[in-house]
mmCIF file of C-alpha atoms in Angstrom:
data_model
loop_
_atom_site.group_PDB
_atom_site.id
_atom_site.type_symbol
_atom_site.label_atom_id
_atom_site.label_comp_id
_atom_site.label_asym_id
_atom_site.label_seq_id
_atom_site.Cartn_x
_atom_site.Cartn_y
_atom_site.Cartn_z
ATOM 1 C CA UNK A 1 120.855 129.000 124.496
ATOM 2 C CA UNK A 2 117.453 128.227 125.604
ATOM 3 C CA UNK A 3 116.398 124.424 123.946
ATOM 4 C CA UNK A 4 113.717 125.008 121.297
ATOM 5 C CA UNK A 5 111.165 122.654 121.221
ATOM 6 C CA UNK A 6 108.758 123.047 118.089
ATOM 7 C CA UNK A 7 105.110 122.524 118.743
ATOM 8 C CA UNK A 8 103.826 119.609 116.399
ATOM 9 C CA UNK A 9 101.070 117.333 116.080
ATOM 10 C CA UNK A 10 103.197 114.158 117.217
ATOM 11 C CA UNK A 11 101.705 112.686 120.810
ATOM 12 C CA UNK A 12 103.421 113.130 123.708
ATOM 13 C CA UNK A 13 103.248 109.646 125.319
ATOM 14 C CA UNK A 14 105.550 108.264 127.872
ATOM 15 C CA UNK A 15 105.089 104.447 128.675
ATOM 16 C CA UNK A 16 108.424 103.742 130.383
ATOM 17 C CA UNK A 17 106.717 102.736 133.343
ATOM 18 C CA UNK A 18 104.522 100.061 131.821
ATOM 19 C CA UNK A 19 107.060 99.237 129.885
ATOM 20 C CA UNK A 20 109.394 98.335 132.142
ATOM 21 C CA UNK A 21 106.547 96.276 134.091
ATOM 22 C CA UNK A 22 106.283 93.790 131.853
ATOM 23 C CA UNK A 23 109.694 93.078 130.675
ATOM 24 C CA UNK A 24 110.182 92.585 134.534
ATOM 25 C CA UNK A 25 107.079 90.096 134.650
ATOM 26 C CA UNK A 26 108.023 88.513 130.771
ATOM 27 C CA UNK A 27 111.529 87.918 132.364
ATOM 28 C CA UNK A 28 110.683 86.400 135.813
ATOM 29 C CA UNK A 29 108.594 83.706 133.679
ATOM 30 C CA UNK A 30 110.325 83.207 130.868
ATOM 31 C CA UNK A 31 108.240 84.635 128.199
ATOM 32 C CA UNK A 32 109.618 85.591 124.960
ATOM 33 C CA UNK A 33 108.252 89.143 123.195
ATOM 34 C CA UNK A 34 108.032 90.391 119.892
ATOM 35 C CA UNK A 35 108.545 94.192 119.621
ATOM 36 C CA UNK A 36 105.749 95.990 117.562
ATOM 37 C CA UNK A 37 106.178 99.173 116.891
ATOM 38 C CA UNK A 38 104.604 100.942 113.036
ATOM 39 C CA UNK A 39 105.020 97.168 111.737
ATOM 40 C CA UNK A 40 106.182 98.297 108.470
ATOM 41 C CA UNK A 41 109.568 96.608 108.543
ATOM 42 C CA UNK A 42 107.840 93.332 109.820
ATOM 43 C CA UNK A 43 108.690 91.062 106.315
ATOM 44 C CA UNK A 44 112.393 91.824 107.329
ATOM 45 C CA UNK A 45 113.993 89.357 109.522
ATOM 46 C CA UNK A 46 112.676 86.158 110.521
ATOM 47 C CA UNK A 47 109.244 85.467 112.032
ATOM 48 C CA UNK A 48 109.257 85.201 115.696
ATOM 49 C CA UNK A 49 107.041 83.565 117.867
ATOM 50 C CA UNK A 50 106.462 85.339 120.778
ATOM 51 C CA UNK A 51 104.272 87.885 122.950
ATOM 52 C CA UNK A 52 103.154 90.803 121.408
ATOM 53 C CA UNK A 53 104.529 93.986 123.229
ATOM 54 C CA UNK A 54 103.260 97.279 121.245
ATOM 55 C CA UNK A 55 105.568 100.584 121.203
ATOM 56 C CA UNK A 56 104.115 102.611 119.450
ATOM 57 C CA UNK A 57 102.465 104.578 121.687
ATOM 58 C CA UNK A 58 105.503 105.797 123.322
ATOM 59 C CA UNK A 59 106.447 108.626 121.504
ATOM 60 C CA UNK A 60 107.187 112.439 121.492
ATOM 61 C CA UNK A 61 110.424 114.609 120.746
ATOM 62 C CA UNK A 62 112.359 114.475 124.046
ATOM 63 C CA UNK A 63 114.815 117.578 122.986
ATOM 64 C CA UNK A 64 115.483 119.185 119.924
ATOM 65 C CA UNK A 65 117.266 122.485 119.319
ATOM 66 C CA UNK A 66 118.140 123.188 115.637
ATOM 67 C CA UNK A 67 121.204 125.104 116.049
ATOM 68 C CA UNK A 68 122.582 122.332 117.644
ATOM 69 C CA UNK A 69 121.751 119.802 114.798
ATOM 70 C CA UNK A 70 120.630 117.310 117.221
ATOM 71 C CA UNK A 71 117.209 115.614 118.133
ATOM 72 C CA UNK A 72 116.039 113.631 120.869
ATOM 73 C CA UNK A 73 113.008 111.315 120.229
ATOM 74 C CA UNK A 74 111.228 108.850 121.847
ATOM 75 C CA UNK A 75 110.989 105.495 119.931
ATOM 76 C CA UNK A 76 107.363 105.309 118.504
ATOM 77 C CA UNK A 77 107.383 108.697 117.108
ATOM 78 C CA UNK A 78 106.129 108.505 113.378
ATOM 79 C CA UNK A 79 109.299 109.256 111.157
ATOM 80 C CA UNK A 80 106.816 110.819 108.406
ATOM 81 C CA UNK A 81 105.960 113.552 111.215
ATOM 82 C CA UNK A 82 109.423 113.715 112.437
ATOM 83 C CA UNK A 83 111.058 114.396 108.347
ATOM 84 C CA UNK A 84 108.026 116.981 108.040
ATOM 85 C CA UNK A 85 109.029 118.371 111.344
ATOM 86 C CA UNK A 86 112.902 118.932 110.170
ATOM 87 C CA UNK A 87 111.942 120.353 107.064
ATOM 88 C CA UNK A 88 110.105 123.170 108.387
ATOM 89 C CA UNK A 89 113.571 123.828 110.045
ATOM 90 C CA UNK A 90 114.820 123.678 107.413
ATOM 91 C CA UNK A 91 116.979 120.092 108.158
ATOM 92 C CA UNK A 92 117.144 116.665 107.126
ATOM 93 C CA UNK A 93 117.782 113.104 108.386
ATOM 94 C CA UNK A 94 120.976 112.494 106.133
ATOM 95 C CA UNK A 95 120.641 108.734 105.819
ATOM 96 C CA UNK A 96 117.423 109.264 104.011
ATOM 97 C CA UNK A 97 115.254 106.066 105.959
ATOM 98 C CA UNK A 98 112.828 104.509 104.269
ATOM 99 C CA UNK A 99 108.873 103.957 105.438
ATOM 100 C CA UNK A 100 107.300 101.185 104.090
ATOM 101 C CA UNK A 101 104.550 102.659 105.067
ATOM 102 C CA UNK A 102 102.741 105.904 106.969
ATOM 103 C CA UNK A 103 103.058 104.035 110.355
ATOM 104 C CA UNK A 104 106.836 103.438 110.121
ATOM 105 C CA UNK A 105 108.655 104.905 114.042
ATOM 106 C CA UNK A 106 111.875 105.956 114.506
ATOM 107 C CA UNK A 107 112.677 102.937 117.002
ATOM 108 C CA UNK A 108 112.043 101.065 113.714
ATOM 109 C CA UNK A 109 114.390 102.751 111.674
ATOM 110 C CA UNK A 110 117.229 102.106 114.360
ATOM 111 C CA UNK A 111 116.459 98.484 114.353
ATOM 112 C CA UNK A 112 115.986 97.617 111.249
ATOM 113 C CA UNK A 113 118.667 99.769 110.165
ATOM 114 C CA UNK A 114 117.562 100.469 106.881
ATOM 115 C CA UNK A 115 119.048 103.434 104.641
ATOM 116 C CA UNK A 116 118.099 104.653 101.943
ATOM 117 C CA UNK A 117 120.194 106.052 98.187
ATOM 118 C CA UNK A 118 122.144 108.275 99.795
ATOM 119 C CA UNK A 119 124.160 106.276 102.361
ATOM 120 C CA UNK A 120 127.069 105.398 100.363
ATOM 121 C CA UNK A 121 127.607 108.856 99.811
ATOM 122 C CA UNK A 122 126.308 110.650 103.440
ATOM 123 C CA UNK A 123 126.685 107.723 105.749
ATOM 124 C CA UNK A 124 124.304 104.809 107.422
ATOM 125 C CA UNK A 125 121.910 105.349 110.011
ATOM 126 C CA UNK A 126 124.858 104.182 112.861
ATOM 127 C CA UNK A 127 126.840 106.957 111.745
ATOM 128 C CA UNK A 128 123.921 109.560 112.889
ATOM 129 C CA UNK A 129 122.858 107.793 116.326
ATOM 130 C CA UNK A 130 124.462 109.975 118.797
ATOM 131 C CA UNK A 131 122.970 108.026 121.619
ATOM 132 C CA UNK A 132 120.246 106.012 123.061
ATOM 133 C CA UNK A 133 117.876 104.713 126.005
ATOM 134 C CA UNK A 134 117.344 101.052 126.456
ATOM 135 C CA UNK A 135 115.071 98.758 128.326
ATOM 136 C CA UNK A 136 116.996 95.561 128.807
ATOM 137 C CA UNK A 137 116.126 91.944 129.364
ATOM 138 C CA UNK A 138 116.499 92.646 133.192
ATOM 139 C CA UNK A 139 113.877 95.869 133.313
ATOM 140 C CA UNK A 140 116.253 98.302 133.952
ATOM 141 C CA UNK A 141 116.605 101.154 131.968
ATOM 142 C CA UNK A 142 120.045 102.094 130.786
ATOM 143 C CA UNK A 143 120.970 105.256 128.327
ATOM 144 C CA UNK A 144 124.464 105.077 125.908
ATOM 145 C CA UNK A 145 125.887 107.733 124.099
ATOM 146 C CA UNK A 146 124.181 111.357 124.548
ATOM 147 C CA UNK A 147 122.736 114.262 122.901
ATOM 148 C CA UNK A 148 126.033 116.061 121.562
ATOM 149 C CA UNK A 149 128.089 115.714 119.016
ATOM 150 C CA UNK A 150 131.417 114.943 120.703
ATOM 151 C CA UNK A 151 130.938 112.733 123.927
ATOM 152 C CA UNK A 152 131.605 109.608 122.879
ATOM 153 C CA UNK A 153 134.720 108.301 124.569
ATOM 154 C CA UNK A 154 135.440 103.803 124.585
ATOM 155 C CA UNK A 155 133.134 101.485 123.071
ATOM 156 C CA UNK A 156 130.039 103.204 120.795
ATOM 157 C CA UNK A 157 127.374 101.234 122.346
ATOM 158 C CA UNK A 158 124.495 103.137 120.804
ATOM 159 C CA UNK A 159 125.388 102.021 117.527
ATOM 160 C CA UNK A 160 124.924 98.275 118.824
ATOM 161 C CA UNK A 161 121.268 98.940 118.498
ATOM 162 C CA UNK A 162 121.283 99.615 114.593
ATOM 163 C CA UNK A 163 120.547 96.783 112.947
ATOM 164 C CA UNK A 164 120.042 94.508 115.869
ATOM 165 C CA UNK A 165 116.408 94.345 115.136
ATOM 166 C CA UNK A 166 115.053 94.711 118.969
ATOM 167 C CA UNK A 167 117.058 91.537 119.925
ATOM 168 C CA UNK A 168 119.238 93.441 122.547
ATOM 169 C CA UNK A 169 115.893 95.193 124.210
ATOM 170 C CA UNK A 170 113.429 98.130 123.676
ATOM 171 C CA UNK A 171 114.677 101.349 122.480
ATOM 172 C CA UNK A 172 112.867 103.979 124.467
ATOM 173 C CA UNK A 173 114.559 107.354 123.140
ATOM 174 C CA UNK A 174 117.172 107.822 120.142
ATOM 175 C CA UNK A 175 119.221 111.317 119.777
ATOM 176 C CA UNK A 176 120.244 112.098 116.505
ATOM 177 C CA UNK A 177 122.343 114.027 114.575
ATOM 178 C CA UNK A 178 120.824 115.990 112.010
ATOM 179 C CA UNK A 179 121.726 118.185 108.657
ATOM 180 C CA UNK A 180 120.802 120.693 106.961
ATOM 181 C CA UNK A 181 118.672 120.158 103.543
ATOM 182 C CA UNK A 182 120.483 120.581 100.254
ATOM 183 C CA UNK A 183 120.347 123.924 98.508
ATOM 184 C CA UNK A 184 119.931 122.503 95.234
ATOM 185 C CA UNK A 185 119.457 118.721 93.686
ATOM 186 C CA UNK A 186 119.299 117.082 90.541
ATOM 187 C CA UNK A 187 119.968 113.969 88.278
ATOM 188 C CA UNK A 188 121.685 113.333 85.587
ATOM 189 C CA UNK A 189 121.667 110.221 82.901
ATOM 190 C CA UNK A 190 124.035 108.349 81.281
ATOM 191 C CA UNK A 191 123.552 105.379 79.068
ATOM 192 C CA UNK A 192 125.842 102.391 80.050
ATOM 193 C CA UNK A 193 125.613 99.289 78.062
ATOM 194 C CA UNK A 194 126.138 96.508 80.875
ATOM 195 C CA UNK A 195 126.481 96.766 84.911
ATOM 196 C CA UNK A 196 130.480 96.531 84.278
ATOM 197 C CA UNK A 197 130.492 99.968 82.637
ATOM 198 C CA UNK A 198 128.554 101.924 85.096
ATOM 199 C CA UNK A 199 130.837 100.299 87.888
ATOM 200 C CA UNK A 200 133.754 101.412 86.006
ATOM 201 C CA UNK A 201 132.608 105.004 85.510
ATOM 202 C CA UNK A 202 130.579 105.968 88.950
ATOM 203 C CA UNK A 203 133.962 104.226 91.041
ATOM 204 C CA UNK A 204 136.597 106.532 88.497
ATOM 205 C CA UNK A 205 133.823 109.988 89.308
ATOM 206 C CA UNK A 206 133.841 109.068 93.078
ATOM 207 C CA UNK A 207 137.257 109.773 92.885
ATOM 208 C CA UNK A 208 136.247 113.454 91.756
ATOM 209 C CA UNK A 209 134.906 116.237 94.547
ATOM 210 C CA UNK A 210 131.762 115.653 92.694
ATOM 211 C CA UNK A 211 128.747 116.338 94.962
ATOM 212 C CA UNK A 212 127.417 113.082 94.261
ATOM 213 C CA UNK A 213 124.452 111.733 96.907
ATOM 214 C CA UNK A 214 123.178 108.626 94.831
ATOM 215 C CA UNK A 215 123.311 106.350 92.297
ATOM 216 C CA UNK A 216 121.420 104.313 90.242
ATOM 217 C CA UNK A 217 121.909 101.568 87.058
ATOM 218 C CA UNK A 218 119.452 99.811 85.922
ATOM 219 C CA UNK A 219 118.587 98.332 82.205
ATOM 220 C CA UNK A 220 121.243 100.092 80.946
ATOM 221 C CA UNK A 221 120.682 103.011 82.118
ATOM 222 C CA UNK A 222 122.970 104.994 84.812
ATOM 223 C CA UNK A 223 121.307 107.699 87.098
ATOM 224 C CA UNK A 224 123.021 109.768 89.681
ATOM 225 C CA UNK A 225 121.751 112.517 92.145
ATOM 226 C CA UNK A 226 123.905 115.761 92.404
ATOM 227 C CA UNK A 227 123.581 117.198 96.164
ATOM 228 C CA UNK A 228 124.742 121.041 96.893
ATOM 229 C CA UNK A 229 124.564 124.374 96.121
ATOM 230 C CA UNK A 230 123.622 125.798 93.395
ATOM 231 C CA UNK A 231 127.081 127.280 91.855
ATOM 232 C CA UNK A 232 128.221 123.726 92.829
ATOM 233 C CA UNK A 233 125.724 121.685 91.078
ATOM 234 C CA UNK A 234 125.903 124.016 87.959
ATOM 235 C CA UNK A 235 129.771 123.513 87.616
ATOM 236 C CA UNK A 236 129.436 119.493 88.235
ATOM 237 C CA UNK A 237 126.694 118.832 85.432
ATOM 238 C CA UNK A 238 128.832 121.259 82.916
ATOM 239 C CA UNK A 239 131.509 119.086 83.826
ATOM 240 C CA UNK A 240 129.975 115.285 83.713
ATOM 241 C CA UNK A 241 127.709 116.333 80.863
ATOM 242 C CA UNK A 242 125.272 113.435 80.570
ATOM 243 C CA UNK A 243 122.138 112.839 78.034
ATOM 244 C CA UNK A 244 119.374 114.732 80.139
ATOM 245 C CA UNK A 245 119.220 117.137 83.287
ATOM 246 C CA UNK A 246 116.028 116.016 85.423
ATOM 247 C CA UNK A 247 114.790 118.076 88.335
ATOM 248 C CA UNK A 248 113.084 116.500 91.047
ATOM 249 C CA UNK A 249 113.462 113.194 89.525
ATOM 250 C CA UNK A 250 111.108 110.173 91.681
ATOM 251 C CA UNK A 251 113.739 107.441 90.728
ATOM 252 C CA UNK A 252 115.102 108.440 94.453
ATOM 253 C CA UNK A 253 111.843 108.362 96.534
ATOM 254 C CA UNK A 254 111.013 105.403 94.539
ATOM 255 C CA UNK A 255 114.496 103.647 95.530
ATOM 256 C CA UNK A 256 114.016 103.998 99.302
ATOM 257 C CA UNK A 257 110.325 102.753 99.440
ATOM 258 C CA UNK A 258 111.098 100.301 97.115
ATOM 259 C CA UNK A 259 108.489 100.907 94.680
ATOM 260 C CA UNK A 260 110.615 100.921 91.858
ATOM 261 C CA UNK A 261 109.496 98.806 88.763
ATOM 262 C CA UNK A 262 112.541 96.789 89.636
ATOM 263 C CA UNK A 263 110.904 95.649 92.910
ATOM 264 C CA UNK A 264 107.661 94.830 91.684
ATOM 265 C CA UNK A 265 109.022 92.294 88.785
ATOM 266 C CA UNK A 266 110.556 89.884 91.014
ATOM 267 C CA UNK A 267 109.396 87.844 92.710
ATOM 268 C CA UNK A 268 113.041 86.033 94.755
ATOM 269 C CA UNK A 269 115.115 89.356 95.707
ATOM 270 C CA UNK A 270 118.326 89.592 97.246
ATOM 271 C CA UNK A 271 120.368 92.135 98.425
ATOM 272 C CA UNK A 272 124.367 91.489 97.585
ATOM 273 C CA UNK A 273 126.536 93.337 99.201
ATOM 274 C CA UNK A 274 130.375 93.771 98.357
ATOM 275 C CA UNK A 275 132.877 96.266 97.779
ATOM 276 C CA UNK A 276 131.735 99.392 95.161
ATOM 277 C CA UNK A 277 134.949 97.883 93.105
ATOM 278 C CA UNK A 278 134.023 94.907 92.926
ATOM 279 C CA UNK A 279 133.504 93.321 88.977
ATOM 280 C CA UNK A 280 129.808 92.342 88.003
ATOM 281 C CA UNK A 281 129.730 88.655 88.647
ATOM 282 C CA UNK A 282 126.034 88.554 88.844
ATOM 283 C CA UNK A 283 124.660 86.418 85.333
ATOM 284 C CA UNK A 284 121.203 86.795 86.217
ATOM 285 C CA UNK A 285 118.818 89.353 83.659
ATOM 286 C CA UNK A 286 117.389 91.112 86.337
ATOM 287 C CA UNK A 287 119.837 93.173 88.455
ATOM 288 C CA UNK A 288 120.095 96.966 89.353
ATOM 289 C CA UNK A 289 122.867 98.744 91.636
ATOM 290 C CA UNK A 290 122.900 101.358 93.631
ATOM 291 C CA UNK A 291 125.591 102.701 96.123
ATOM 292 C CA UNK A 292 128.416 102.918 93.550
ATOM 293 C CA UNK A 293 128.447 99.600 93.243
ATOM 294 C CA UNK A 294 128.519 98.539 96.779
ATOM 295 C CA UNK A 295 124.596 97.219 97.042
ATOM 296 C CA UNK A 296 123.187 94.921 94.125
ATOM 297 C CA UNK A 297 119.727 94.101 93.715
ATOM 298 C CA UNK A 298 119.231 90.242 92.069
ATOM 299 C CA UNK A 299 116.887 87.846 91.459
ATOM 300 C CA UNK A 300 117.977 84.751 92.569
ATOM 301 C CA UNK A 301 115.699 81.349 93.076
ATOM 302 C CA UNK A 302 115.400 79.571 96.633
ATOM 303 C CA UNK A 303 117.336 76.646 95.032
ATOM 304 C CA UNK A 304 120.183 78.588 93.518
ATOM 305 C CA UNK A 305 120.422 80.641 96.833
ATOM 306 C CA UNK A 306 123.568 78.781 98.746
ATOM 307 C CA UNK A 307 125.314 78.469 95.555
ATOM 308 C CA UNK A 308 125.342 82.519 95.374
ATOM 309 C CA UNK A 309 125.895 82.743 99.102
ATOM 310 C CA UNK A 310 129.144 80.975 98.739
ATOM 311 C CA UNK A 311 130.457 82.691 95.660
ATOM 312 C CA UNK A 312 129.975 85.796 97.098
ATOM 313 C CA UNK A 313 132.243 85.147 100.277
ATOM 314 C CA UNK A 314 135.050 82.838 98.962
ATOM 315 C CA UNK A 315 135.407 85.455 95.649
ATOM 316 C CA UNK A 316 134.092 88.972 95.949
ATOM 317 C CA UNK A 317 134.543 89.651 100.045
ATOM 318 C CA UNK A 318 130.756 90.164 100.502
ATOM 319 C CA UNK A 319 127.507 88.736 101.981
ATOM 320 C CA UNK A 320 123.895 88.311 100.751
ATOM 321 C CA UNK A 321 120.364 88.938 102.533
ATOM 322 C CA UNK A 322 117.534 86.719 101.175
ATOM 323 C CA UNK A 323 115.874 90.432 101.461
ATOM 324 C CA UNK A 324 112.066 88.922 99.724
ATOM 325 C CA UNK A 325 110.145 85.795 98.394
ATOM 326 C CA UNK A 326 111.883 83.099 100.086
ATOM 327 C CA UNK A 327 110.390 80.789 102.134
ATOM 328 C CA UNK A 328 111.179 80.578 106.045
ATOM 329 C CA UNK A 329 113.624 77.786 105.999
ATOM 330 C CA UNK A 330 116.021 79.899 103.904
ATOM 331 C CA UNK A 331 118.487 81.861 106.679
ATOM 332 C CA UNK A 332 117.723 85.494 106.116
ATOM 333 C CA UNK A 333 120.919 86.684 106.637
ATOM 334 C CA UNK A 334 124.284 85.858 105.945
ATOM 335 C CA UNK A 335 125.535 83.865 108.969
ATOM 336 C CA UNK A 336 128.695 85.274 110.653
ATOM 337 C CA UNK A 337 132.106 83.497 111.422
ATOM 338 C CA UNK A 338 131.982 81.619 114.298
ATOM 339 C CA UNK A 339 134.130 84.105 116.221
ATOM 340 C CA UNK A 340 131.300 87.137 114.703
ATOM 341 C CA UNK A 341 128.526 84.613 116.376
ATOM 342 C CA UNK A 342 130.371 84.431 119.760
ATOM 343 C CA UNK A 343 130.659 88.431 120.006
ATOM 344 C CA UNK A 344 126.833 87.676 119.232
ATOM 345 C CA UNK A 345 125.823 85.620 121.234
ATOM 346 C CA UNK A 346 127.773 87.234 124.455
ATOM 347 C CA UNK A 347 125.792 90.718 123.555
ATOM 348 C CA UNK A 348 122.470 88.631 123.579
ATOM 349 C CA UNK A 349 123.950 87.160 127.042
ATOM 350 C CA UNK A 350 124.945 90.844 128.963
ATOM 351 C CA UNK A 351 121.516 92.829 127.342
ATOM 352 C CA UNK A 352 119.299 89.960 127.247
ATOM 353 C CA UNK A 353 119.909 87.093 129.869
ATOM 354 C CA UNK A 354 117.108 85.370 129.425
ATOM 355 C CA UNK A 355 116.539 85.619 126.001
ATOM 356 C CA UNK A 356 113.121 87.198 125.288
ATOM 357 C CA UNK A 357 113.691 89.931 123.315
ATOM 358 C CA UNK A 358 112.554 88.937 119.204
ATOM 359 C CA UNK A 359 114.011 85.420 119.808
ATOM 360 C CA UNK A 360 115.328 84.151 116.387
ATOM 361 C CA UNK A 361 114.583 87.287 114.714
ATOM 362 C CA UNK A 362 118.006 88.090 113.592
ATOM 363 C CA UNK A 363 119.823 84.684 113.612
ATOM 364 C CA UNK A 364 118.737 81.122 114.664
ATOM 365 C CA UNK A 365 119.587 80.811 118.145
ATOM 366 C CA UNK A 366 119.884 84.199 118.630
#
């Protein structure tokens, strides 16, 4: 079959070339970069002093044929025009990203790997990436994975580049794996007294063939989002029952952009995250979960900060990100073991020799 390309309004740019140019030149001297790209996912991470190098320009769909539930983009394509692109297709980008803002690419997505209600229940963005092409810390450009479905054989090392925040190199083209959009949504509320009770209940219903796609609790007050077809959906709210049916309810959209009441009443947030079955431990008043208990939202001050940071490994098997409002001598993210920051730190080495790519960005040293 013939690839389908739609026509849409997103530029067709291709700045490998120049690209390339000046990671050779920033390597030969030993100049670090900082990767710009939409700059909405800038307040996550540490600052990094560096060169600016701008991305955004380099964008376009590469490949995308929607019978084969795969697209092929280049990184500074606008993910606002890319989702509006899908729907008319009638598809979806199942990890449900989040923008931050109009300007947010899709090279920013992959590195900041950000999801968005729905991964617990559909996957993270890593699970999508079918494969990628790089610009290393040498100039040359490399590609990983591909643009099917099933040609992944060894060591995944596309998915290296979710996450890693641009400190492995520049992603110049992403294919990914793409679904079709829901037949039929909607949410459901329950009323649970305390964060221990909605853990309880949303674990025991994951247990179910419920179509569940995301969940919510939050001042005592449990939402979750019922993904399918219609018959399916019908059957599932008959079945859970709950104190009010809400169509197209903005407690989602509001969840992935972070615009969420929650969000805008604290002031020190961070993100805990631990297994879904794992007991509320958190004492502070302002708290709301989401991924069936697997990602907790807290308020927690700078000085109080460590003390959390080291319940949360040596009793509940998790980590925390000092996600907002700290100040930049708190460490961002929780640090690995030392073995974790060897694996690290020999990645950084084979992409990266000399170092310039976002240069403390991720980790100190890193």
């Amino acid at each position: 079959m013939a690839s389908l390309i739609p026509k849409i309004s997103i530029p067709q740019v291709n700045l490998e070339g120049d690209l390339q140019s000046q990671i050779e030149l920033a390597s030969a001297n030993d100049v670090p970069v900082r990767i710009i790209g939409g700059n909405s996912k800038a307040f996550y991470g540490h600052a990094v002093d560096a060169s600016d190098i701008d991305v955004s320009r380099h964008s376009g769909i590469v490949d995308y044929d929607p019978a084969e539930l795969v697209i092929t983009l280049r990184s500074g394509c606008k993910l606002k025009e890319v989702e509006l692109l899908l729907a008319e297709k009638g598809q979806m980008l199942g990890f449900e990203p989040p923008y931050f803002g109009d300007e947010a690419t899709i090279g920013g997505m992959v590195a900041s790997g950000l999801t968005g209600p729905r991964r617990a229940f559909s996957g993270a963005i890593r699970d999508f990436i079918l494969g990628v092409k790089l610009l290393n810390g040498r100039g040359e450009i490399v590609n990983f994975g591909g643009r099917v479905i099933k040609n992944v054989a060894g060591f995944d090392v596309s998915r290296l580049m979710v996450g890693a925040l641009g400190t492995l190199g520049i992603l110049l083209e992403v294919s990914i794996r793409v679904i079709p959009i829901y037949e039929a949504e909607t949410t459901l509320m329950f009323e649970h007294a305390d964060a221990q009770a909605h853990i309880d209940w949303i674990n025991q219903k994951r247990r179910s063939p419920y179509p569940i796609s995301a969940s919510v609790w939050y001042q005592g007050q449990t939402k979750v989002r019922l993904s399918g077809s219609q018959q399916g959906l019908d059957s599932a709210c008959q079945d859970l029952g709950g104190d009010n049916t809400i169509e197209h309810d903005e407690t989602w959209s509001e969840l992935k952009e972070q615009t969420h009441s929650f969000f805008d009443q604290v002031k020190a947030i961070a993100r805990v995250s631990v297994p879904s079955i794992e007991p509320d431990f958190l004492t502070a008043e302002s708290q709301l979960i989401e991924w069936g208990g697997a990602q907790r939202w807290v308020e927690v001050s700078q000085a109080d900060l460590d003390q959390l940071r080291q319940q949360v490994v040596t009793d509940h098997r998790g980590t925390v990100c000092a996600y907002r409002g700290y100040d930049g001598h708190s460490a961002i993210f929780h640090r690995p073991t030392d073995a974790i920051m060897t694996l690290h730190r020999n990645l950084k080495s084979s992409f990266d020799p000399a170092g310039i790519f976002n240069p403390g960005r991720l980790y100190a040293g890193l």
